[in-house]
Amino acid sequence: MSASIDYNKYEAVIGLEVHAQLLTHSKLFSSDSAAFGGQPNTHISPVTLGHPGTLPFLNRKAVELAIRLGFACHCEIERENFFARKNYFYPDLPKGYQISQHTAPICVGGHVPIFADGAARNIRLNRIHLEEDAGKSIHDQDPHNTMVDYNRAGVPLVEIVTEPDLHHADEAYAYLTELRRLVRWLEVCDGNMEEGSMRCDANISIRLKGDTSLGTKVEVKNMNSIRNVKRAIENEIKRQIELVEAGERIVQETRSFEASNGSSFPLRSKEEANDYRYFPEPDLAPFRITEDFLNEIRSALPELPEEMVQRYMQELQLPEYDARVICDDKPTAAYFEALIATTPHHKAAANWMLGPVKSWLNERNGSMEQFPLQPASLAELIALIADGKVNFSIASSRILPAMIEAPGKTPLAIATELNLIQDKDENSILPVIEAVLAKYPGKVAEFRAGKKGLIGLFVGEVMKMSAGKADPKLTNELLLKQLNS
C-alpha cells in the first residue's frame, strides 16, 4: 500500500519536550547526592522517599542553572515562582506525586537557533520549568518482579518545551544537537542521553500541506540518542500518514520507540493536564527572584557559541564552516582561544585544529581535553611553517607526532634533529630539479606544448627526491626557469 501513497502532500507538526538533569551536587528538594550511578537505593533519605513528617527545601543552585539556560535561550525570567504537585502513580515516584512548576514556569518564551536544510532559523520555546526527576524501574533483573532504584528520584530537571515549530526529523536533529551543545557549554547539564541525563519526548501530528489547524498528536518516548529521536519521528510521521490514507483514525496516545527495529508501540492513552490534578505544593513556600540574583547570573555567563562563531567570522575572517566546527564544543573553542592568543596566523591555526589535531583525536576517539600539546607549542610549529623553515606536510606528518612523543622538545629542535629544515640553497635544489626533468622527458615536452598543469607533478617529484626538504616556493621558481629556458 505504502508504494502508492503520496507522502509529500502531508506536513508534520512537531513539538519537543527535553528533560535535562541539572549539574548540581544534591537533589532539588533534599541534600541527597544527585550523582549518576551508585549502588541502587544509596542516594536516598526519608525526604526522597516521602516519609511522613519530612519536608522538602529548594536547591538554590538548580534555580541558578535554570536561569542561566533561560538567559542563553533569550527567555523572559519569571520573578514570582511557586511549585505544584503533579499527581499520578508511578512506582518510581515514592511520594506518589511529582513536584513541578505548572502555571508559572521560571523561563517563558525564548528560542534556540538552528541551521537545517541550508538555512538558519529560530525554534521558539514555550517554556523552561523546574521539576524533580523520577526513579528508575528495572525490568530485566528478576523474571517475576520489577525492581525500583530511587537514586534518581528527586534529581533536579529542567523541562525545555518548544512550540510546535518543527516540521521535519532533520530539524529536530539540528535542534537537539544545538540544545545539547548549549547545555554542555553553559555547564547546566552533561547532555549524556545514553545515561538518561538528557531525554527527549516528541509530540507529532500531521496535516495536509496548506492547512493551519493541528492534527491529533501522538507522543513518542524512550529515545536514548539524537539519532534515535530522528528515526522515531520519521517512523511516526510515516505511520500516521498510512493510517489516514487507509481511512483510519489517529488515536491520541503515548508510544514507546523500539530502537532495535525502528518501530513503536502504544503505552497508554495520552493524559491531559487535568488528569494530573495540579495544585500548589503546600510544603514549599513561593520564591521570588531578585534583580541582584539575575544580574549575578547574567554577569557570569560565558560567551555563547553563536556569538563566538560570529566573532571568528568578523574579526578573524574565518569561513563560517571553520568557525562552526571550532565552536562545536567548549573545550575545542577554549583551546583555539588560547592558540590564537599566541599566534597571528589565525587561518593556519584553524586549519591545524580542523586537520591534524582533529584527525589525531578521531583516531583515538578522544576529546580535546586529551590532546597532549599546549597551545603555545602548536603556535611554535605554525610559526616554523610561516617562517619557511618547514612545510605543512612535513610539520603534520613528522614533527607533530614527534612533539606528542616528546612534549618537552621544541618543534625547531625536533626539525633540526630529524634534518627536516627546508633547503633554500639553489645549488643543492638545482641538481634535484635536473634529475626530475631528465626522468620525465615526455612530460617536459607536454608542459612546453602548453600543458602547464604538469608543474605540480614536477614539484611533487622534487619534494619526494629531496625528502621534503626543498623549499616549495623556490622549487617552483627554479622549475619554471628550467622549463621555460
CSV table of C-alpha atoms in Angstrom, one decimal:
chain,number,residue,atom,x,y,z
A,1,MET,CA,0.0,0.0,0.0
A,2,SER,CA,2.7,2.5,1.0
A,3,ALA,CA,4.2,2.5,-2.5
A,4,SER,CA,1.1,4.3,-3.8
A,5,ILE,CA,0.9,6.9,-1.1
A,6,ASP,CA,1.9,10.5,-1.8
A,7,TYR,CA,3.7,11.2,1.5
A,8,ASN,CA,4.7,14.7,0.2
A,9,LYS,CA,1.2,16.1,0.4
A,10,TYR,CA,1.3,16.0,4.2
A,11,GLU,CA,3.2,18.2,6.6
A,12,ALA,CA,4.3,17.1,10.0
A,13,VAL,CA,4.0,19.4,13.0
A,14,ILE,CA,6.4,18.5,15.8
A,15,GLY,CA,7.0,19.8,19.3
A,16,LEU,CA,9.8,18.5,21.5
A,17,GLU,CA,10.0,18.2,25.3
A,18,VAL,CA,13.5,17.8,26.6
A,19,HIS,CA,14.3,16.9,30.2
A,20,ALA,CA,17.8,17.9,31.2
A,21,GLN,CA,19.3,16.9,34.6
A,22,LEU,CA,21.0,19.8,36.2
A,23,LEU,CA,24.6,19.6,37.2
A,24,THR,CA,24.1,20.0,41.0
A,25,HIS,CA,25.7,18.0,43.7
A,26,SER,CA,22.5,17.4,45.6
A,27,LYS,CA,18.8,16.9,44.7
A,28,LEU,CA,16.2,19.5,44.0
A,29,PHE,CA,14.5,19.3,47.4
A,30,SER,CA,16.9,17.4,49.6
A,31,SER,CA,20.6,17.1,50.4
A,32,ASP,CA,20.8,13.6,48.9
A,33,SER,CA,23.5,13.0,46.2
A,34,ALA,CA,22.5,13.8,42.7
A,35,ALA,CA,25.4,11.9,41.2
A,36,PHE,CA,24.8,9.4,38.4
A,37,GLY,CA,25.1,5.7,39.2
A,38,GLY,CA,26.0,4.3,42.6
A,39,GLN,CA,24.6,1.1,44.1
A,40,PRO,CA,20.8,1.1,43.8
A,41,ASN,CA,18.9,3.0,46.6
A,42,THR,CA,22.0,4.5,48.2
A,43,HIS,CA,21.4,8.2,47.2
A,44,ILE,CA,18.2,8.3,49.2
A,45,SER,CA,16.8,9.6,52.6
A,46,PRO,CA,13.4,9.9,54.2
A,47,VAL,CA,12.9,13.2,52.2
A,48,THR,CA,13.5,11.4,48.9
A,49,LEU,CA,11.2,8.6,50.0
A,50,GLY,CA,8.5,10.9,51.0
A,51,HIS,CA,8.2,9.7,54.6
A,52,PRO,CA,5.5,11.3,56.7
A,53,GLY,CA,6.8,14.3,58.6
A,54,THR,CA,9.6,15.2,56.1
A,55,LEU,CA,9.7,18.5,54.3
A,56,PRO,CA,11.4,19.5,51.0
A,57,PHE,CA,13.7,22.5,50.7
A,58,LEU,CA,14.7,24.2,47.5
A,59,ASN,CA,18.2,23.8,45.9
A,60,ARG,CA,19.4,27.4,45.1
A,61,LYS,CA,22.0,26.1,42.6
A,62,ALA,CA,19.2,24.4,40.5
A,63,VAL,CA,17.4,27.7,40.2
A,64,GLU,CA,20.6,29.4,39.1
A,65,LEU,CA,21.3,26.9,36.4
A,66,ALA,CA,17.7,27.1,35.1
A,67,ILE,CA,18.0,30.9,34.8
A,68,ARG,CA,21.4,30.6,33.2
A,69,LEU,CA,19.8,28.4,30.4
A,70,GLY,CA,16.9,30.8,30.2
A,71,PHE,CA,19.2,33.8,29.5
A,72,ALA,CA,21.1,31.8,26.9
A,73,CYS,CA,17.7,30.9,25.2
A,74,HIS,CA,16.5,34.5,25.2
A,75,CYS,CA,13.7,33.8,27.7
A,76,GLU,CA,11.8,36.1,30.0
A,77,ILE,CA,12.6,35.1,33.6
A,78,GLU,CA,9.6,34.9,35.9
A,79,ARG,CA,10.3,36.8,39.2
A,80,GLU,CA,7.5,35.2,41.2
A,81,ASN,CA,7.6,31.4,41.3
A,82,PHE,CA,6.0,28.5,43.1
A,83,PHE,CA,5.8,24.7,42.7
A,84,ALA,CA,2.8,22.5,42.2
A,85,ARG,CA,2.1,18.8,42.9
A,86,LYS,CA,1.5,16.8,39.8
A,87,ASN,CA,-0.4,13.7,40.9
A,88,TYR,CA,-0.1,10.4,39.1
A,89,PHE,CA,1.0,6.9,40.2
A,90,TYR,CA,4.4,5.6,39.0
A,91,PRO,CA,6.2,3.0,41.1
A,92,ASP,CA,9.4,5.0,40.7
A,93,LEU,CA,7.9,8.1,42.4
A,94,PRO,CA,7.9,7.2,46.0
A,95,LYS,CA,5.7,10.2,47.2
A,96,GLY,CA,3.0,9.3,44.7
A,97,TYR,CA,3.3,12.7,43.1
A,98,GLN,CA,5.9,14.9,41.4
A,99,ILE,CA,6.9,18.4,42.5
A,100,SER,CA,7.0,20.6,39.3
A,101,GLN,CA,6.2,24.1,38.1
A,102,HIS,CA,2.8,24.3,36.3
A,103,THR,CA,1.2,27.7,35.7
A,104,ALA,CA,4.4,29.7,36.4
A,105,PRO,CA,7.5,28.3,34.7
A,106,ILE,CA,10.7,30.0,35.7
A,107,CYS,CA,11.6,30.8,32.0
A,108,VAL,CA,8.9,31.9,29.4
A,109,GLY,CA,9.2,32.1,25.7
A,110,GLY,CA,12.7,32.4,24.0
A,111,HIS,CA,14.2,30.5,21.2
A,112,VAL,CA,17.0,28.2,20.1
A,113,PRO,CA,18.8,29.0,16.7
A,114,ILE,CA,19.3,26.0,14.4
A,115,PHE,CA,20.8,25.6,11.0
A,116,ALA,CA,19.0,23.0,8.9
A,117,ASP,CA,18.3,22.4,5.2
A,118,GLY,CA,20.8,25.1,4.3
A,119,ALA,CA,19.0,27.8,6.3
A,120,ALA,CA,19.2,29.3,9.8
A,121,ARG,CA,16.1,29.9,11.8
A,122,ASN,CA,14.9,30.1,15.4
A,123,ILE,CA,12.9,27.4,17.1
A,124,ARG,CA,10.5,29.1,19.5
A,125,LEU,CA,10.3,27.9,23.1
A,126,ASN,CA,7.1,27.8,25.1
A,127,ARG,CA,8.8,27.4,28.5
A,128,ILE,CA,11.6,26.1,30.6
A,129,HIS,CA,10.5,24.9,34.0
A,130,LEU,CA,12.0,23.2,37.0
A,131,GLU,CA,10.9,19.8,38.4
A,132,GLU,CA,12.2,16.7,40.1
A,133,ASP,CA,13.1,13.5,38.3
A,134,ALA,CA,11.5,10.2,39.0
A,135,GLY,CA,13.4,7.0,40.0
A,136,LYS,CA,14.1,4.1,37.6
A,137,SER,CA,12.1,0.9,37.1
A,138,ILE,CA,14.3,-2.1,36.1
A,139,HIS,CA,12.6,-4.9,34.4
A,140,ASP,CA,15.4,-7.3,33.4
A,141,GLN,CA,17.0,-8.4,36.7
A,142,ASP,CA,14.1,-10.5,38.1
A,143,PRO,CA,11.9,-12.8,35.9
A,144,HIS,CA,8.8,-12.1,38.1
A,145,ASN,CA,9.2,-8.7,39.6
A,146,THR,CA,10.1,-5.1,38.6
A,147,MET,CA,12.9,-3.6,40.6
A,148,VAL,CA,12.9,0.1,41.5
A,149,ASP,CA,16.0,2.2,42.1
A,150,TYR,CA,15.2,5.6,43.8
A,151,ASN,CA,18.7,7.1,43.4
A,152,ARG,CA,17.4,9.3,40.5
A,153,ALA,CA,14.2,10.3,42.3
A,154,GLY,CA,14.4,14.0,43.2
A,155,VAL,CA,17.3,14.8,40.9
A,156,PRO,CA,16.7,18.4,39.6
A,157,LEU,CA,15.5,18.7,36.0
A,158,VAL,CA,14.6,21.5,33.6
A,159,GLU,CA,12.0,20.7,31.0
A,160,ILE,CA,12.5,22.6,27.8
A,161,VAL,CA,9.3,22.7,25.8
A,162,THR,CA,9.2,24.0,22.2
A,163,GLU,CA,6.3,25.5,20.4
A,164,PRO,CA,5.1,23.2,17.5
A,165,ASP,CA,7.7,24.8,15.3
A,166,LEU,CA,9.4,21.8,13.7
A,167,HIS,CA,8.3,20.1,10.5
A,168,HIS,CA,11.0,17.6,9.7
A,169,ALA,CA,13.0,15.0,11.5
A,170,ASP,CA,16.2,16.7,10.3
A,171,GLU,CA,15.1,19.9,12.1
A,172,ALA,CA,14.5,18.0,15.3
A,173,TYR,CA,18.0,16.5,14.9
A,174,ALA,CA,19.5,20.0,14.4
A,175,TYR,CA,17.6,21.4,17.4
A,176,LEU,CA,18.6,18.7,19.8
A,177,THR,CA,22.2,18.9,18.6
A,178,GLU,CA,22.3,22.7,19.3
A,179,LEU,CA,20.5,22.3,22.6
A,180,ARG,CA,22.9,19.7,23.8
A,181,ARG,CA,25.8,21.9,22.8
A,182,LEU,CA,24.3,24.8,24.7
A,183,VAL,CA,23.6,22.9,28.0
A,184,ARG,CA,27.1,21.5,27.9
A,185,TRP,CA,28.6,24.9,27.0
A,186,LEU,CA,26.8,26.5,30.0
A,187,GLU,CA,27.7,23.5,32.3
A,188,VAL,CA,24.0,23.2,33.0
A,189,CYS,CA,23.8,19.5,32.0
A,190,ASP,CA,26.3,17.0,30.7
A,191,GLY,CA,23.9,16.1,27.8
A,192,ASN,CA,24.5,12.4,28.1
A,193,MET,CA,21.4,10.8,26.5
A,194,GLU,CA,22.8,7.3,26.9
A,195,GLU,CA,22.9,7.8,30.7
A,196,GLY,CA,19.5,9.5,30.7
A,197,SER,CA,20.7,12.9,31.8
A,198,MET,CA,19.1,14.4,28.7
A,199,ARG,CA,15.9,12.8,27.5
A,200,CYS,CA,13.5,13.8,24.7
A,201,ASP,CA,9.8,13.2,24.1
A,202,ALA,CA,8.4,14.2,20.7
A,203,ASN,CA,4.8,15.2,20.0
A,204,ILE,CA,4.0,14.6,16.4
A,205,SER,CA,0.9,15.2,14.3
A,206,ILE,CA,0.3,15.5,10.5
A,207,ARG,CA,-1.9,17.7,8.3
A,208,LEU,CA,-2.3,18.4,4.6
A,209,LYS,CA,0.1,21.0,3.4
A,210,GLY,CA,-1.6,24.4,3.4
A,211,ASP,CA,-3.8,23.5,6.4
A,212,THR,CA,-3.4,25.6,9.5
A,213,SER,CA,-5.3,23.5,12.1
A,214,LEU,CA,-3.3,21.0,14.2
A,215,GLY,CA,-4.0,17.3,13.8
A,216,THR,CA,-4.2,14.7,16.6
A,217,LYS,CA,-0.8,14.5,18.3
A,218,VAL,CA,1.0,11.4,19.4
A,219,GLU,CA,3.8,11.5,22.0
A,220,VAL,CA,6.8,9.2,21.4
A,221,LYS,CA,9.1,8.4,24.3
A,222,ASN,CA,12.1,6.1,25.1
A,223,MET,CA,14.7,7.6,22.7
A,224,ASN,CA,18.3,7.4,24.0
A,225,SER,CA,20.1,9.3,21.3
A,226,ILE,CA,19.6,12.2,18.9
A,227,ARG,CA,19.8,9.8,16.0
A,228,ASN,CA,17.0,7.7,17.5
A,229,VAL,CA,14.8,10.7,18.0
A,230,LYS,CA,15.2,11.4,14.3
A,231,ARG,CA,14.4,7.8,13.5
A,232,ALA,CA,11.4,7.7,15.8
A,233,ILE,CA,9.9,10.9,14.2
A,234,GLU,CA,10.4,9.6,10.7
A,235,ASN,CA,8.7,6.3,11.7
A,236,GLU,CA,5.8,8.1,13.4
A,237,ILE,CA,5.1,10.5,10.5
A,238,LYS,CA,5.0,7.6,8.1
A,239,ARG,CA,2.7,5.6,10.4
A,240,GLN,CA,0.2,8.4,10.8
A,241,ILE,CA,0.1,9.1,7.1
A,242,GLU,CA,-0.5,5.5,6.3
A,243,LEU,CA,-3.3,5.4,8.9
A,244,VAL,CA,-5.0,8.4,7.4
A,245,GLU,CA,-4.6,7.1,3.8
A,246,ALA,CA,-6.2,3.8,4.9
A,247,GLY,CA,-9.2,5.7,6.3
A,248,GLU,CA,-8.3,5.0,10.0
A,249,ARG,CA,-8.3,7.4,12.9
A,250,ILE,CA,-5.2,8.6,14.7
A,251,VAL,CA,-5.5,8.0,18.4
A,252,GLN,CA,-4.0,10.5,20.9
A,253,GLU,CA,-1.7,8.3,22.9
A,254,THR,CA,1.8,7.9,24.2
A,255,ARG,CA,4.1,5.4,22.3
A,256,SER,CA,7.5,3.9,23.1
A,257,PHE,CA,10.1,3.7,20.4
A,258,GLU,CA,11.9,0.4,19.8
A,259,ALA,CA,15.4,1.2,18.6
A,260,SER,CA,16.3,-2.3,17.6
A,261,ASN,CA,13.7,-2.4,14.7
A,262,GLY,CA,12.8,1.3,14.3
A,263,SER,CA,9.2,0.8,15.2
A,264,SER,CA,7.0,2.0,18.1
A,265,PHE,CA,4.2,0.5,20.2
A,266,PRO,CA,1.4,2.1,22.4
A,267,LEU,CA,2.0,2.6,26.1
A,268,ARG,CA,-1.2,4.4,27.2
A,269,SER,CA,-3.7,7.0,26.2
A,270,LYS,CA,-2.3,10.5,26.4
A,271,GLU,CA,-3.1,12.3,29.7
A,272,GLU,CA,-4.4,15.8,29.7
A,273,ALA,CA,-3.3,18.5,32.2
A,274,ASN,CA,-6.5,18.0,34.4
A,275,ASP,CA,-5.6,14.3,34.7
A,276,TYR,CA,-2.7,15.3,36.9
A,277,ARG,CA,-4.8,17.2,39.4
A,278,TYR,CA,-2.3,20.0,39.8
A,279,PHE,CA,-2.4,22.2,43.0
A,280,PRO,CA,0.2,24.4,44.7
A,281,GLU,CA,2.7,22.5,46.7
A,282,PRO,CA,1.8,23.2,50.3
A,283,ASP,CA,5.2,22.2,51.8
A,284,LEU,CA,7.2,24.7,49.7
A,285,ALA,CA,6.8,28.5,50.0
A,286,PRO,CA,6.7,30.5,46.8
A,287,PHE,CA,10.1,32.0,45.9
A,288,ARG,CA,11.0,35.4,44.5
A,289,ILE,CA,13.9,36.0,42.1
A,290,THR,CA,15.6,39.3,42.8
A,291,GLU,CA,17.3,41.6,40.2
A,292,ASP,CA,20.6,41.3,42.1
A,293,PHE,CA,20.4,37.5,41.7
A,294,LEU,CA,19.6,37.8,38.0
A,295,ASN,CA,22.5,40.3,37.5
A,296,GLU,CA,24.9,38.0,39.2
A,297,ILE,CA,23.9,35.1,36.9
A,298,ARG,CA,23.9,37.3,33.8
A,299,SER,CA,27.4,38.7,34.5
A,300,ALA,CA,28.8,35.2,34.9
A,301,LEU,CA,27.5,33.9,31.6
A,302,PRO,CA,30.3,32.8,29.1
A,303,GLU,CA,30.4,33.9,25.5
A,304,LEU,CA,27.8,31.8,23.8
A,305,PRO,CA,28.8,29.6,20.8
A,306,GLU,CA,26.8,31.6,18.2
A,307,GLU,CA,28.4,34.8,19.4
A,308,MET,CA,31.8,33.2,19.2
A,309,VAL,CA,31.1,32.0,15.6
A,310,GLN,CA,30.2,35.5,14.5
A,311,ARG,CA,33.3,37.0,16.2
A,312,TYR,CA,35.6,34.5,14.4
A,313,MET,CA,34.0,35.2,11.1
A,314,GLN,CA,34.1,39.0,11.5
A,315,GLU,CA,37.3,39.6,13.5
A,316,LEU,CA,39.5,36.6,12.3
A,317,GLN,CA,37.9,36.4,8.8
A,318,LEU,CA,37.4,32.6,9.2
A,319,PRO,CA,35.0,30.8,6.9
A,320,GLU,CA,31.7,30.0,8.6
A,321,TYR,CA,32.3,26.3,8.3
A,322,ASP,CA,35.6,26.6,10.2
A,323,ALA,CA,34.1,28.8,12.9
A,324,ARG,CA,31.2,26.5,13.5
A,325,VAL,CA,33.3,23.3,13.8
A,326,ILE,CA,35.7,25.0,16.2
A,327,CYS,CA,32.7,26.1,18.3
A,328,ASP,CA,31.1,22.7,18.2
A,329,ASP,CA,32.2,22.1,21.8
A,330,LYS,CA,33.6,24.2,24.6
A,331,PRO,CA,37.0,22.5,25.1
A,332,THR,CA,37.8,22.9,21.4
A,333,ALA,CA,36.8,26.5,21.4
A,334,ALA,CA,38.8,27.1,24.6
A,335,TYR,CA,41.9,25.6,23.1
A,336,PHE,CA,41.5,27.7,19.9
A,337,GLU,CA,41.1,30.8,22.0
A,338,ALA,CA,44.4,30.1,23.7
A,339,LEU,CA,46.1,29.2,20.4
A,340,ILE,CA,45.1,32.5,18.6
A,341,ALA,CA,46.3,34.4,21.6
A,342,THR,CA,49.8,33.1,20.9
A,343,THR,CA,49.9,33.3,17.1
A,344,PRO,CA,48.9,35.9,14.5
A,345,HIS,CA,48.3,33.2,11.9
A,346,HIS,CA,44.6,32.6,12.7
A,347,LYS,CA,43.6,30.8,9.5
A,348,ALA,CA,46.6,28.5,9.8
A,349,ALA,CA,45.6,27.9,13.4
A,350,ALA,CA,42.0,26.9,12.3
A,351,ASN,CA,43.5,24.6,9.6
A,352,TRP,CA,45.5,22.8,12.2
A,353,MET,CA,42.5,22.4,14.5
A,354,LEU,CA,40.3,21.1,11.8
A,355,GLY,CA,43.0,19.0,10.2
A,356,PRO,CA,45.9,17.3,12.0
A,357,VAL,CA,44.6,17.9,15.6
A,358,LYS,CA,41.1,16.7,14.8
A,359,SER,CA,42.5,13.6,12.9
A,360,TRP,CA,44.7,12.7,15.9
A,361,LEU,CA,41.7,12.9,18.2
A,362,ASN,CA,39.4,10.9,15.9
A,363,GLU,CA,41.9,8.1,15.6
A,364,ARG,CA,41.8,7.7,19.3
A,365,ASN,CA,38.1,8.5,19.7
A,366,GLY,CA,39.2,11.3,22.1
A,367,SER,CA,38.1,14.7,23.1
A,368,MET,CA,40.1,18.0,23.1
A,369,GLU,CA,41.0,17.7,26.7
A,370,GLN,CA,43.1,14.7,25.8
A,371,PHE,CA,45.3,16.5,23.2
A,372,PRO,CA,48.7,16.5,24.9
A,373,LEU,CA,50.3,19.6,23.3
A,374,GLN,CA,49.9,23.1,24.9
A,375,PRO,CA,48.5,25.8,22.5
A,376,ALA,CA,51.9,27.6,22.8
A,377,SER,CA,53.7,24.6,21.4
A,378,LEU,CA,51.4,24.3,18.4
A,379,ALA,CA,51.8,28.0,17.8
A,380,GLU,CA,55.6,27.5,17.6
A,381,LEU,CA,55.0,24.8,15.0
A,382,ILE,CA,52.7,27.1,13.0
A,383,ALA,CA,55.5,29.8,13.2
A,384,LEU,CA,58.1,27.4,11.7
A,385,ILE,CA,55.9,27.0,8.7
A,386,ALA,CA,55.2,30.7,8.4
A,387,ASP,CA,58.9,31.4,8.5
A,388,GLY,CA,59.5,28.9,5.7
A,389,LYS,CA,61.7,26.6,7.8
A,390,VAL,CA,59.4,23.5,7.2
A,391,ASN,CA,56.4,22.9,5.0
A,392,PHE,CA,52.9,21.9,6.3
A,393,SER,CA,53.2,18.3,5.1
A,394,ILE,CA,56.5,17.6,7.0
A,395,ALA,CA,55.2,19.5,10.0
A,396,SER,CA,52.0,17.5,10.3
A,397,SER,CA,53.4,14.1,9.3
A,398,ARG,CA,56.8,14.1,11.0
A,399,ILE,CA,57.2,17.0,13.5
A,400,LEU,CA,53.8,16.9,15.2
A,401,PRO,CA,54.0,13.2,16.1
A,402,ALA,CA,57.5,13.7,17.4
A,403,MET,CA,56.3,16.6,19.6
A,404,ILE,CA,53.5,14.5,21.0
A,405,GLU,CA,56.0,11.8,21.9
A,406,ALA,CA,58.4,14.3,23.5
A,407,PRO,CA,56.3,17.3,24.7
A,408,GLY,CA,59.3,19.0,26.2
A,409,LYS,CA,61.1,19.5,22.9
A,410,THR,CA,60.5,22.5,20.7
A,411,PRO,CA,59.4,21.9,17.1
A,412,LEU,CA,62.6,23.7,15.9
A,413,ALA,CA,64.8,21.3,17.9
A,414,ILE,CA,62.9,18.3,16.5
A,415,ALA,CA,63.1,19.6,12.9
A,416,THR,CA,66.8,20.1,13.3
A,417,GLU,CA,67.4,16.7,14.9
A,418,LEU,CA,65.4,15.0,12.1
A,419,ASN,CA,67.2,17.1,9.4
A,420,LEU,CA,63.9,18.5,8.2
A,421,ILE,CA,64.7,22.2,7.9
A,422,GLN,CA,63.8,23.3,4.4
A,423,ASP,CA,66.6,23.8,1.9
A,424,LYS,CA,66.7,27.2,0.4
A,425,ASP,CA,70.1,26.7,-1.4
A,426,GLU,CA,69.7,26.9,-5.2
A,427,ASN,CA,72.9,25.0,-5.7
A,428,SER,CA,71.5,21.9,-3.8
A,429,ILE,CA,68.0,22.1,-5.3
A,430,LEU,CA,69.0,22.6,-9.0
A,431,PRO,CA,70.6,19.1,-9.3
A,432,VAL,CA,67.4,17.5,-8.0
A,433,ILE,CA,65.3,19.5,-10.5
A,434,GLU,CA,67.6,18.5,-13.4
A,435,ALA,CA,67.3,14.8,-12.3
A,436,VAL,CA,63.5,15.1,-12.2
A,437,LEU,CA,63.3,16.7,-15.7
A,438,ALA,CA,65.6,14.1,-17.1
A,439,LYS,CA,63.3,11.4,-15.7
A,440,TYR,CA,60.2,12.8,-17.4
A,441,PRO,CA,61.3,14.0,-20.9
A,442,GLY,CA,57.8,13.3,-22.3
A,443,LYS,CA,56.1,15.3,-19.6
A,444,VAL,CA,58.6,18.2,-20.1
A,445,ALA,CA,57.6,18.2,-23.8
A,446,GLU,CA,53.9,18.3,-22.9
A,447,PHE,CA,54.5,21.2,-20.5
A,448,ARG,CA,56.3,23.2,-23.1
A,449,ALA,CA,53.5,22.4,-25.6
A,450,GLY,CA,51.1,24.1,-23.2
A,451,LYS,CA,50.1,21.6,-20.5
A,452,LYS,CA,51.0,24.0,-17.7
A,453,GLY,CA,49.2,21.9,-15.0
A,454,LEU,CA,52.1,19.4,-15.0
A,455,ILE,CA,54.1,21.8,-12.8
A,456,GLY,CA,52.5,20.1,-9.8
A,457,LEU,CA,53.9,16.8,-10.9
A,458,PHE,CA,57.5,18.2,-11.1
A,459,VAL,CA,57.2,20.0,-7.8
A,460,GLY,CA,56.0,16.8,-6.1
A,461,GLU,CA,58.8,14.7,-7.5
A,462,VAL,CA,61.4,17.3,-6.4
A,463,MET,CA,59.9,17.2,-2.9
A,464,LYS,CA,59.9,13.4,-2.9
A,465,MET,CA,63.6,13.2,-4.0
A,466,SER,CA,64.6,15.8,-1.5
A,467,ALA,CA,62.8,14.0,1.3
A,468,GLY,CA,60.5,17.1,1.7
A,469,LYS,CA,63.4,19.5,2.4
A,470,ALA,CA,63.4,21.5,-0.8
A,471,ASP,CA,61.7,24.9,-0.3
A,472,PRO,CA,58.4,24.6,-2.4
A,473,LYS,CA,58.4,28.3,-3.4
A,474,LEU,CA,62.0,28.3,-4.5
A,475,THR,CA,61.5,24.9,-6.2
A,476,ASN,CA,58.5,26.3,-8.2
A,477,GLU,CA,60.6,29.3,-9.3
A,478,LEU,CA,63.6,27.2,-10.4
A,479,LEU,CA,61.4,24.7,-12.2
A,480,LEU,CA,59.7,27.4,-14.3
A,481,LYS,CA,63.1,28.8,-15.2
A,482,GLN,CA,64.4,25.4,-16.4
A,483,LEU,CA,61.2,24.5,-18.2
A,484,ASN,CA,60.9,27.9,-20.0
A,485,SER,CA,64.6,28.1,-21.0
